[in-house]
Coordinates of C-alpha atoms in Angstrom, one line a residue:
Chain A
M29 CA 122.2 120.6 74.3
T30 CA 124.5 122.4 71.9
K31 CA 127.2 119.7 71.7
T32 CA 127.0 116.0 71.9
C33 CA 130.0 113.9 72.6
L34 CA 130.8 110.5 73.9
L35 CA 132.1 110.1 77.4
A36 CA 135.9 110.1 77.5
A37 CA 137.3 106.7 78.2
M38 CA 139.2 108.3 81.0
L39 CA 136.1 108.7 83.1
L40 CA 135.2 105.1 82.6
A41 CA 138.7 104.1 83.5
L42 CA 138.4 106.0 86.7
A43 CA 135.3 104.1 87.6
T44 CA 136.9 100.7 87.0
P45 CA 138.4 99.3 90.1
A46 CA 142.0 98.4 90.0
M47 CA 142.7 94.8 89.3
A48 CA 142.9 93.3 92.8
Q49 CA 144.9 90.3 93.9
D50 CA 141.7 88.6 94.8
E51 CA 138.6 88.5 92.6
P52 CA 136.1 90.9 94.1
P53 CA 133.1 89.4 95.8
T54 CA 130.0 88.6 93.9
P55 CA 126.5 88.1 95.3
D56 CA 127.0 84.4 94.6
S57 CA 130.3 84.2 96.3
V58 CA 128.9 85.9 99.4
V59 CA 126.0 83.5 99.6
A60 CA 128.4 80.5 99.1
A61 CA 130.5 81.7 102.0
A62 CA 127.6 82.1 104.4
A63 CA 127.9 80.0 107.6
P64 CA 125.5 77.0 107.9
E65 CA 123.8 78.7 110.9
E66 CA 122.9 81.7 108.8
W67 CA 120.5 79.6 106.8
Q68 CA 116.9 79.3 108.1
R69 CA 114.7 76.4 107.4
I70 CA 111.3 77.2 106.0
A71 CA 108.6 75.6 108.0
P72 CA 106.8 72.9 106.0
E73 CA 103.4 74.4 107.0
D74 CA 104.4 77.6 105.3
L75 CA 105.1 75.9 102.0
L76 CA 102.4 75.6 99.4
V77 CA 103.1 73.2 96.5
M78 CA 101.0 73.8 93.3
E79 CA 101.3 71.2 90.6
L80 CA 100.1 72.4 87.2
A81 CA 99.1 70.1 84.4
P82 CA 102.2 69.0 82.5
A83 CA 103.4 71.2 79.6
A84 CA 102.7 70.2 76.0
D85 CA 106.0 68.3 75.9
G86 CA 105.2 66.4 79.1
T87 CA 107.4 68.4 81.4
G88 CA 106.1 68.6 84.9
R89 CA 105.3 72.0 86.3
K90 CA 105.6 72.5 90.0
V91 CA 105.3 75.9 91.6
V92 CA 106.4 76.2 95.2
I93 CA 105.1 79.1 97.3
Q94 CA 106.4 80.3 100.7
L95 CA 103.6 81.7 102.7
L96 CA 104.3 84.6 105.1
P97 CA 105.2 83.3 108.5
P98 CA 103.8 84.6 111.8
P99 CA 103.6 87.4 112.8
F100 CA 103.6 88.6 109.2
S101 CA 101.0 86.1 108.0
Q102 CA 97.8 88.0 107.2
P103 CA 94.3 86.7 108.0
W104 CA 94.2 85.1 104.5
V105 CA 97.2 82.8 105.1
E106 CA 95.3 80.6 107.6
D107 CA 92.4 80.5 105.1
I108 CA 94.7 79.5 102.3
K109 CA 96.0 76.7 104.5
T110 CA 92.4 75.6 105.1
M111 CA 91.7 75.6 101.4
A112 CA 94.9 73.6 100.7
R113 CA 93.9 71.0 103.3
A114 CA 90.5 70.8 101.7
H115 CA 92.1 70.3 98.3
W116 CA 90.0 73.2 97.1
W117 CA 92.2 74.2 94.3
D118 CA 92.5 70.8 92.7
G119 CA 90.9 71.0 89.3
K120 CA 90.8 74.7 89.3
S121 CA 93.0 76.7 86.8
V122 CA 95.4 79.5 85.9
Y123 CA 93.0 81.6 83.9
R124 CA 94.6 85.1 83.7
V125 CA 98.1 86.1 82.6
V126 CA 99.1 89.7 81.8
D127 CA 102.6 90.4 80.5
N128 CA 104.8 92.4 82.9
W129 CA 102.1 92.1 85.5
V130 CA 100.5 89.0 87.0
A131 CA 99.5 85.4 86.5
Q132 CA 96.3 84.6 88.4
W133 CA 94.7 81.3 89.5
G134 CA 91.8 79.9 91.5
G135 CA 88.2 79.0 90.9
G136 CA 87.5 82.0 88.7
D137 CA 84.4 83.8 87.9
P138 CA 81.1 82.2 86.8
E139 CA 80.6 85.1 84.4
L140 CA 83.7 83.9 82.6
G141 CA 82.4 80.3 82.3
M142 CA 84.1 79.0 85.4
D143 CA 82.5 77.3 88.4
P144 CA 84.4 78.1 91.6
G145 CA 81.9 76.4 93.8
P146 CA 81.5 77.1 97.6
L147 CA 84.6 77.7 99.7
P148 CA 85.5 75.0 102.2
D149 CA 84.2 75.2 105.8
G150 CA 86.4 77.2 108.1
V151 CA 87.3 80.0 105.7
V152 CA 86.6 83.3 107.5
S153 CA 85.1 86.3 106.0
P154 CA 87.3 88.6 103.9
T155 CA 88.8 91.6 105.5
D156 CA 90.4 94.7 104.1
S157 CA 93.2 95.0 106.7
Y158 CA 96.5 94.4 105.0
M159 CA 99.1 96.1 107.2
I160 CA 100.6 94.7 110.3
G161 CA 101.5 97.0 113.2
F162 CA 104.0 96.6 116.0
N163 CA 104.2 98.9 119.0
N164 CA 108.0 98.7 118.9
M165 CA 108.6 102.4 119.1
G166 CA 111.9 103.1 120.8
S167 CA 113.4 99.9 119.5
T168 CA 116.5 100.6 117.4
V169 CA 116.9 96.9 116.4
K170 CA 116.7 96.5 112.6
A171 CA 116.2 93.1 111.1
S172 CA 118.2 93.8 108.0
P173 CA 119.9 96.6 106.0
T174 CA 117.5 99.4 105.4
L175 CA 116.9 100.7 101.9
T176 CA 115.4 104.0 100.8
D177 CA 112.3 103.6 98.6
H178 CA 110.0 105.3 96.2
Y179 CA 106.8 103.8 97.7
A180 CA 107.4 103.6 101.4
P181 CA 109.2 105.7 104.0
E182 CA 111.6 102.8 104.4
T183 CA 112.0 99.2 103.3
H184 CA 114.0 96.3 104.8
F185 CA 113.6 92.6 105.2
E186 CA 111.9 90.7 108.0
Q187 CA 112.1 86.9 108.3
G188 CA 113.2 86.7 104.7
F189 CA 110.5 89.0 103.2
A190 CA 110.8 92.5 101.8
V191 CA 108.6 94.9 103.8
G192 CA 107.7 98.5 103.7
E193 CA 107.5 100.5 106.9
T194 CA 106.1 103.7 108.3
I195 CA 105.4 105.1 111.7
A196 CA 101.9 106.4 112.6
E197 CA 100.3 106.9 116.0
Q198 CA 103.5 105.9 117.7
M199 CA 103.3 102.5 116.1
T200 CA 105.5 100.9 113.5
W201 CA 103.4 99.6 110.6
Q202 CA 104.8 97.1 108.2
W203 CA 103.6 95.5 105.0
P204 CA 105.0 93.0 102.6
V205 CA 105.7 94.6 99.2
H206 CA 105.1 93.4 95.7
C207 CA 108.3 92.2 94.0
Y208 CA 108.8 89.7 91.1
G209 CA 107.4 86.4 92.3
S210 CA 105.3 87.9 95.1
V211 CA 101.9 86.1 95.6
G212 CA 98.9 88.1 96.6
V213 CA 95.1 87.9 97.1
A214 CA 93.1 88.9 94.1
R215 CA 90.1 90.9 94.7
E216 CA 87.3 93.0 93.1
L217 CA 87.2 96.8 93.4
A218 CA 86.1 96.9 97.0
P219 CA 89.0 96.2 99.4
D220 CA 87.2 93.5 101.4
T221 CA 86.4 91.2 98.4
G222 CA 89.5 89.0 98.4
T223 CA 89.0 85.6 100.1
G224 CA 92.4 84.1 99.3
S225 CA 90.8 81.6 97.0
E226 CA 92.0 83.6 93.9
L227 CA 95.7 84.2 94.0
Y228 CA 98.2 86.0 91.7
A229 CA 102.0 86.0 91.3
V230 CA 103.9 89.1 89.9
I231 CA 105.6 88.1 86.7
G232 CA 107.2 91.5 85.7
H233 CA 108.6 94.6 87.1
A234 CA 107.7 95.1 90.8
A235 CA 104.1 96.2 91.0
R236 CA 104.7 98.4 94.0
Q237 CA 101.6 100.5 93.5
L238 CA 99.7 97.5 94.7
D239 CA 101.4 97.6 98.1
R240 CA 98.8 98.2 100.9
N241 CA 96.1 97.9 98.3
I242 CA 96.2 94.2 97.9
A243 CA 97.5 91.7 100.4
V244 CA 100.7 89.9 99.7
V245 CA 100.6 86.5 101.4
G246 CA 103.9 84.9 100.1
R247 CA 106.2 84.4 97.2
V248 CA 107.1 81.8 94.6
I249 CA 110.4 80.3 95.6
E250 CA 110.6 77.7 92.9
G251 CA 109.0 77.2 89.5
I252 CA 108.0 80.8 88.8
E253 CA 108.9 80.1 85.2
H254 CA 105.9 77.8 84.9
L255 CA 103.8 80.9 85.5
S256 CA 105.9 83.6 83.7
T257 CA 106.1 81.7 80.4
L258 CA 102.4 81.0 80.1
P259 CA 100.7 82.5 77.1
R260 CA 99.2 86.0 77.8
G261 CA 95.4 86.2 77.9
T262 CA 93.7 88.1 75.2
A263 CA 90.2 88.8 76.8
E264 CA 89.5 91.7 79.1
A265 CA 92.1 92.2 81.9
G266 CA 94.2 89.5 80.4
V267 CA 91.8 86.6 81.2
Y268 CA 92.0 83.8 78.6
A269 CA 89.3 84.2 76.0
E270 CA 88.4 80.5 76.1
R271 CA 88.4 78.2 79.1
S272 CA 90.3 75.6 77.0
E273 CA 93.3 78.0 77.2
D274 CA 93.4 77.8 81.0
T275 CA 96.2 75.8 82.6
P276 CA 94.6 73.2 84.9
I277 CA 95.8 72.9 88.5
V278 CA 96.4 69.3 89.4
S279 CA 96.8 69.9 93.1
V280 CA 97.8 72.4 95.7
R281 CA 99.2 70.9 99.0
L282 CA 100.8 72.2 102.1
A283 CA 104.3 70.6 102.3
S284 CA 103.5 69.6 105.8
E285 CA 100.8 67.2 104.4
M286 CA 102.9 65.7 101.7
R287 CA 104.7 62.3 102.1
Q288 CA 107.8 63.5 100.3
P289 CA 107.8 67.3 100.8
P290 CA 110.4 69.5 99.2
A291 CA 112.4 71.4 101.8
Y292 CA 114.0 74.8 101.6
E293 CA 116.0 77.3 103.5
Y294 CA 116.7 81.0 103.1
L295 CA 119.6 83.2 104.0
D296 CA 118.7 84.8 107.3
T297 CA 118.0 88.4 106.4
S298 CA 119.3 89.6 109.7
S299 CA 122.6 87.8 109.2
D300 CA 126.0 89.4 108.5
S301 CA 126.2 87.5 105.2
F302 CA 122.9 88.9 104.1
A303 CA 124.0 92.5 104.9
R304 CA 127.1 91.8 102.9
Y305 CA 125.1 90.4 100.1
V306 CA 123.0 93.5 99.9
E307 CA 126.1 95.7 99.9
V308 CA 127.6 93.7 97.0
R309 CA 124.5 93.7 95.0
A310 CA 124.4 97.5 95.3
N311 CA 128.1 97.8 94.4
R312 CA 129.0 95.2 91.8
S313 CA 132.8 95.4 91.2
D314 CA 133.4 91.9 89.8
S315 CA 134.8 91.4 86.4
F316 CA 131.8 92.2 84.3
Y317 CA 131.0 95.5 86.0
A318 CA 132.8 98.6 85.1
V319 CA 130.6 101.0 87.0
P320 CA 129.1 99.9 90.3
A321 CA 125.5 101.2 90.7
G322 CA 126.1 102.5 94.2
G323 CA 122.5 101.5 95.2
V324 CA 119.8 98.9 94.8
D325 CA 116.1 98.8 95.2
I326 CA 114.5 96.3 97.5
C327 CA 112.9 94.3 94.8
N328 CA 116.3 93.8 93.1
V329 CA 117.6 92.1 96.2
Q330 CA 116.4 88.5 95.7
V331 CA 116.5 86.7 99.1
P332 CA 118.8 83.7 98.5
I333 CA 116.8 80.4 98.8
R334 CA 118.1 76.9 98.4
R335 CA 116.9 73.3 98.6
A336 CA 117.6 71.7 102.0
E337 CA 118.2 68.0 102.7
Chain B
M16 CA 107.6 93.5 118.8
T17 CA 105.7 92.7 121.9
K18 CA 102.3 93.1 120.4
T19 CA 100.9 92.4 116.9
C20 CA 97.7 93.8 115.7
L21 CA 96.0 94.6 112.5
L22 CA 95.8 98.1 111.3
A23 CA 92.6 99.7 112.4
A24 CA 90.2 100.2 109.5
M25 CA 90.1 103.8 110.5
L26 CA 93.6 104.4 109.2
L27 CA 92.6 102.9 105.9
A28 CA 89.5 105.0 105.8
L29 CA 91.6 108.1 106.3
A30 CA 93.7 107.1 103.3
T31 CA 90.7 106.5 101.1
P32 CA 89.8 109.6 99.1
A33 CA 86.3 110.8 99.5
M34 CA 84.0 109.7 96.7
A35 CA 84.2 112.5 94.2
Q36 CA 81.6 113.6 91.8
D37 CA 83.9 112.7 88.9
E38 CA 85.8 109.5 88.8
P39 CA 89.4 110.3 89.6
P40 CA 91.8 110.1 86.7
T41 CA 93.6 106.9 85.8
P42 CA 96.8 106.6 83.7
D43 CA 94.6 105.4 80.9
S44 CA 92.2 108.3 81.1
V45 CA 95.1 110.8 81.1
V46 CA 96.6 109.2 78.0
A47 CA 93.2 109.1 76.3
A48 CA 92.7 112.8 76.9
A49 CA 96.1 113.8 75.5
A50 CA 96.0 116.2 72.6
P51 CA 96.9 114.9 69.1
E52 CA 99.9 117.2 69.0
E53 CA 101.3 115.6 72.2
W54 CA 101.9 112.4 70.3
Q55 CA 105.2 112.0 68.5
R56 CA 105.6 109.8 65.5
I57 CA 108.5 107.3 65.7
A58 CA 110.7 107.6 62.7
P59 CA 110.6 104.4 60.5
E60 CA 114.4 104.3 60.4
D61 CA 114.3 103.9 64.2
L62 CA 112.1 100.8 64.1
L63 CA 113.4 97.3 63.9
V64 CA 110.9 94.6 63.2
M65 CA 112.0 91.1 64.2
E66 CA 109.9 88.2 63.0
L67 CA 110.4 85.0 64.9
A68 CA 109.4 81.6 63.6
P69 CA 105.7 81.0 64.3
A70 CA 104.8 79.4 67.6
A71 CA 103.9 75.7 67.8
D72 CA 100.2 76.6 67.2
G73 CA 101.1 78.6 64.1
T74 CA 100.7 82.0 65.8
G75 CA 102.9 84.7 64.2
R76 CA 105.5 86.2 66.5
K77 CA 106.6 89.8 65.6
V78 CA 108.8 91.8 68.0
V79 CA 109.0 95.5 67.2
I80 CA 111.9 97.5 68.7
Q81 CA 112.3 101.2 68.8
L82 CA 116.0 102.1 68.5
L83 CA 117.3 105.1 70.4
P84 CA 117.0 108.2 68.3
P85 CA 119.8 110.9 67.8
P86 CA 121.4 112.3 69.9
F87 CA 120.8 109.4 72.2
S88 CA 121.7 106.8 69.7
Q89 CA 124.9 105.1 70.7
P90 CA 127.6 104.0 68.2
W91 CA 126.0 100.6 68.0
V92 CA 122.7 101.9 66.7
E93 CA 124.1 102.7 63.3
D94 CA 125.8 99.3 63.2
I95 CA 122.5 97.6 64.1
K96 CA 120.9 99.4 61.2
T97 CA 123.7 98.3 58.9
M98 CA 123.2 94.7 60.0
A99 CA 119.5 94.9 59.5
R100 CA 120.0 96.2 56.0
A101 CA 122.3 93.4 55.2
H102 CA 119.7 90.9 56.6
W103 CA 122.4 89.7 58.9
W104 CA 120.0 88.3 61.6
D105 CA 117.9 86.3 59.1
G106 CA 118.3 82.6 60.1
K107 CA 119.9 83.4 63.4
S108 CA 118.1 82.6 66.7
V109 CA 117.0 83.4 70.2
Y110 CA 119.3 81.1 72.1
R111 CA 119.3 82.3 75.7
V112 CA 116.4 83.0 78.0
V113 CA 116.8 83.6 81.8
D114 CA 113.8 84.0 84.0
N115 CA 113.4 87.5 85.5
W116 CA 116.4 88.6 83.5
V117 CA 116.9 88.6 79.7
A118 CA 116.1 86.9 76.4
Q119 CA 119.1 87.1 74.0
W120 CA 119.4 86.6 70.3
G121 CA 121.9 86.9 67.4
G122 CA 124.5 84.7 65.8
G123 CA 125.6 83.1 69.0
D124 CA 128.9 81.5 69.9
P125 CA 130.7 78.8 67.9
E126 CA 131.6 77.1 71.2
L127 CA 127.8 76.6 71.7
G128 CA 127.4 75.0 68.3
M129 CA 126.4 78.1 66.5
D130 CA 127.9 79.7 63.4
P131 CA 127.5 83.5 63.6
G132 CA 129.7 84.1 60.5
P133 CA 131.4 87.4 59.7
L134 CA 129.6 90.7 60.4
P135 CA 128.5 92.6 57.3
D136 CA 130.8 95.2 55.8
G137 CA 130.5 98.6 57.4
V138 CA 130.1 97.5 61.0
V139 CA 132.6 99.5 62.9
S140 CA 134.8 98.2 65.8
P141 CA 133.2 97.8 69.2
T142 CA 133.7 100.6 71.7
D143 CA 133.2 100.8 75.4
S144 CA 131.7 104.3 75.6
Y145 CA 128.1 104.1 76.6
M146 CA 127.2 107.5 78.1
I147 CA 126.3 110.6 76.2
G148 CA 127.4 114.0 77.5
F149 CA 126.0 117.4 77.0
N150 CA 127.6 120.7 78.0
N151 CA 124.2 122.1 78.9
M152 CA 125.2 123.3 82.4
G153 CA 123.2 126.3 83.4
S154 CA 120.2 125.2 81.5
T155 CA 117.2 124.7 83.7
V156 CA 115.0 123.2 81.0
K157 CA 114.0 119.6 81.9
A158 CA 112.5 117.3 79.3
S159 CA 110.1 115.6 81.6
P160 CA 109.3 115.2 85.3
T161 CA 112.3 114.3 87.3
L162 CA 112.3 111.2 89.5
T163 CA 114.6 110.3 92.4
D164 CA 116.4 107.1 91.9
H165 CA 118.5 104.3 93.6
Y166 CA 120.9 104.0 90.8
A167 CA 121.5 107.4 89.4
P168 CA 121.6 110.9 90.9
E169 CA 118.5 111.7 88.9
T170 CA 116.3 110.1 86.3
H171 CA 113.9 111.5 83.8
F172 CA 112.7 111.0 80.2
E173 CA 114.3 112.3 77.0
Q174 CA 112.6 111.8 73.7
G175 CA 110.5 109.0 75.1
F176 CA 113.3 107.1 76.8
A177 CA 114.1 106.8 80.5
V178 CA 117.6 108.1 81.2
G179 CA 119.8 108.5 84.2
E180 CA 121.8 111.7 84.6
T181 CA 124.7 112.9 86.5
I182 CA 127.0 115.9 86.4
A183 CA 130.7 115.6 86.1
E184 CA 133.4 118.0 84.9
Q185 CA 130.8 120.7 84.3
M186 CA 129.0 118.5 81.9
T187 CA 125.7 116.7 82.1
W188 CA 126.0 113.0 81.3
Q189 CA 123.0 110.9 80.5
W190 CA 122.5 107.2 79.8
P191 CA 119.4 105.1 78.9
V192 CA 118.5 102.8 81.7
H193 CA 117.5 99.2 81.9
C194 CA 113.7 98.7 82.3
Y195 CA 111.4 95.9 81.4
G196 CA 111.6 95.6 77.6
S197 CA 114.9 97.5 77.2
V198 CA 117.1 96.2 74.5
G199 CA 120.9 96.2 75.0
V200 CA 124.1 95.1 73.4
A201 CA 125.3 91.7 74.8
R202 CA 129.0 91.5 75.4
E203 CA 131.7 89.4 77.0
L204 CA 133.6 90.4 80.2
A205 CA 135.6 93.2 78.6
P206 CA 133.5 96.3 78.0
D207 CA 134.6 96.7 74.4
T208 CA 133.4 93.3 73.2
G209 CA 129.9 94.1 72.2
T210 CA 129.3 94.6 68.5
G211 CA 125.5 95.0 68.5
S212 CA 125.1 91.7 66.6
E213 CA 124.0 90.0 69.9
L214 CA 121.1 91.8 71.6
Y215 CA 119.0 91.1 74.6
A216 CA 115.7 92.3 76.0
V217 CA 115.0 92.6 79.7
I218 CA 112.1 90.3 80.6
G219 CA 111.9 90.8 84.4
H220 CA 112.4 93.4 87.1
A221 CA 114.4 96.3 85.9
A222 CA 118.1 95.2 85.6
R223 CA 119.4 98.6 86.7
Q224 CA 122.8 97.3 87.8
L225 CA 123.5 96.9 84.1
D226 CA 123.2 100.7 83.5
R227 CA 126.4 102.2 82.3
N228 CA 127.9 98.7 82.1
I229 CA 126.1 97.5 79.0
A230 CA 124.7 99.8 76.3
V231 CA 121.0 100.2 76.0
V232 CA 120.1 100.8 72.3
G233 CA 116.3 100.7 72.3
R234 CA 113.3 99.0 73.7
V235 CA 110.6 96.5 72.6
I236 CA 107.4 98.5 71.9
E237 CA 105.3 95.6 70.7
G238 CA 105.5 91.8 71.0
I239 CA 107.6 91.5 74.1
E240 CA 105.5 88.6 75.1
H241 CA 107.0 86.6 72.3
L242 CA 110.3 86.8 74.2
S243 CA 109.1 86.8 77.8
T244 CA 107.1 83.6 77.3
L245 CA 109.9 81.6 75.7
P246 CA 111.1 78.6 77.7
R247 CA 114.0 79.3 80.0
G248 CA 117.4 77.9 79.0
T249 CA 118.8 75.2 81.2
A250 CA 122.5 75.3 80.2
E251 CA 125.1 77.6 81.6
A252 CA 123.9 81.2 81.9
G253 CA 120.5 80.3 80.6
V254 CA 121.6 79.3 77.1
Y255 CA 119.5 76.5 75.6
A256 CA 121.2 73.2 76.0
E257 CA 120.4 72.1 72.5
R258 CA 120.3 74.2 69.4
S259 CA 117.0 72.6 68.5
E260 CA 115.5 74.5 71.5
D261 CA 116.5 77.9 69.9
T262 CA 113.7 80.0 68.4
P263 CA 114.7 80.8 64.8
I264 CA 114.7 84.4 63.6
V265 CA 112.9 84.6 60.2
S266 CA 113.9 88.2 59.5
V267 CA 115.0 91.5 61.1
R268 CA 114.1 94.6 59.1
L269 CA 114.1 98.3 59.5
A270 CA 110.6 99.6 59.1
S271 CA 112.0 102.1 56.6
E272 CA 112.8 99.3 54.3
M273 CA 109.5 97.5 54.6
R274 CA 106.7 97.8 52.0
Q275 CA 104.0 97.8 54.6
P276 CA 105.8 99.0 57.8
P277 CA 104.0 99.2 61.1
A278 CA 103.8 102.8 62.4
Y279 CA 103.8 104.0 66.0
E280 CA 103.7 107.1 68.1
Y281 CA 104.6 107.8 71.7
L282 CA 103.3 110.3 74.1
D283 CA 105.8 113.2 74.1
T284 CA 107.6 112.9 77.4
S285 CA 108.0 116.6 77.7
S286 CA 104.3 117.2 77.3
D287 CA 101.8 118.3 79.9
S288 CA 99.9 115.1 79.5
F289 CA 102.9 113.0 80.2
A290 CA 103.7 115.0 83.3
R291 CA 100.1 114.4 84.5
Y292 CA 100.4 110.7 83.6
V293 CA 103.5 110.4 85.8
E294 CA 101.7 112.1 88.6
V295 CA 98.7 109.9 88.4
R296 CA 100.8 106.8 88.2
A297 CA 102.5 107.8 91.4
N298 CA 99.2 108.6 93.1
R299 CA 96.5 106.2 92.0
S300 CA 93.2 107.3 93.5
D301 CA 90.8 105.5 91.2
S302 CA 88.4 103.0 92.5
F303 CA 90.7 100.0 92.9
Y304 CA 93.2 101.9 95.0
A305 CA 92.7 102.6 98.7
V306 CA 96.2 103.8 99.4
P307 CA 98.0 105.9 96.8
A308 CA 101.7 105.1 96.7
G309 CA 102.9 108.7 96.7
G310 CA 105.8 107.8 94.4
V311 CA 106.9 105.8 91.4
D312 CA 110.2 104.5 90.1
I313 CA 111.2 105.4 86.6
C314 CA 110.8 101.8 85.3
N315 CA 107.3 101.7 86.5
V316 CA 106.4 104.6 84.2
Q317 CA 105.8 102.9 80.9
V318 CA 105.9 105.5 78.2
P319 CA 102.5 105.3 76.3
I320 CA 102.9 104.0 72.8
R321 CA 100.2 103.4 70.2
R322 CA 99.8 102.3 66.7
A323 CA 99.6 105.1 64.2
E324 CA 97.8 105.3 60.9

């Protein structure tokens, strides 16, 4: 490093696309141009609506979670639905928030002064299986554009969710990955200790090292800011030091059991528009961008989701 | 996908390392074992201390930023120091917060009801150069472990900062990348419109598409939670709708001008301990982890930083 200099403006000029007659596409413009049939309705039985106690200024705080649909739903998803139907989370709390990591909620730990109480009838025993396998060897059909990855041999999207994939024993194995907003099943050290009654959402950089180590069961599709803006916990592992710091959960309901459920749709991740969206995200050439990245990581491809009628 | 089944526990068992006599290393244990000489003191003139108005409950809110050191400092860094010495940011505000994106502060825009006023004497004109070049072709010395990347031909660490690297015209070009906590120079559409008087910090998943498009000038090393927990703005582009929602900046000072400056050191990114730290982060085998990732992305390798005496 004998000489330091600034990059000649020339190089930058080379990287700047010539001004086109038409404004280059943006991720938003691609999504706006998607055909109506490229949008997929999210089933109301896959939507979990968590209402937190209002903020100090009275603002309502609703967090909407899309649970993984079949066949990607993991054994916990059915248990989570059972717990929601039993109103198990009502009166529980968000008790742990770690910056650039997770916000966690549920019944909590008696050792921390919480009283989770017994789980509702019908919740099955925990399991430590958190990959889903398909014997689709030989199939060349891909559900979405494929992205290289640091943490998995391959990543792509299935039914609107980012998944990692590997091949073993002539089977294709897939697993939902941890991106911003992903919701997973908290557990203790042993892999079979998560029941689904304690959940977390990622509120920072993709926590991909958790992939295949903790089960992802869904993602926040609306209201993540009500979790990501919560004060960070100061006790061990980011748990709040005092129970008075917890954010109470008013209710958690399946949209399918609500009188006026919110409705959403996502851009079909096997659609042409989604493929174009990924391409444009990887190669921004609209007015703000002088140097297109030429690539994108799976967690930087947020699946477009919108409210439905 | 004719058949769905859960991964046999056997596969997981294969991936689980045999219980060792000694507990496997963790990122924390590697850092704790680093030799004193592997820690580098951060120069006080590279530390920017921003004090925000206290939170509603009276809690102090101090955000400490490490500016890029020479030769990685960009033209803006000297201007930022000039503005700090002139107390230019005192009385300004954090006026824009976008979830999973950035928190932004400075004098703001008169069109938004803010009065930035003139910049202090000595601030040079904006420039649109934001890469640093070295004619170190032929050198095989690497400053830190090298990581593959989606956004750059290569990434590694230089003087404690994550950088992208490419080779062009027989020169090595490097640029600091956007990770969680990175601080950059806000600008308008034209690349030469950033003065350094408006800054942002990344508060979500690594905004790598901004690399080489906006200049990174440093990173938050303490107090990022005072930015990441701020309410999200509801007006255009995440600006607060009312100026009363802004978070006032009490002061921004260089540590070198403070009577009782905070002091920090970082783990030398060219040290053996740092190389081991990266390796362990990519291959977690301690008790919580059943399946080591086998890889890590550059923004998931947080450079260890600690308070110094």
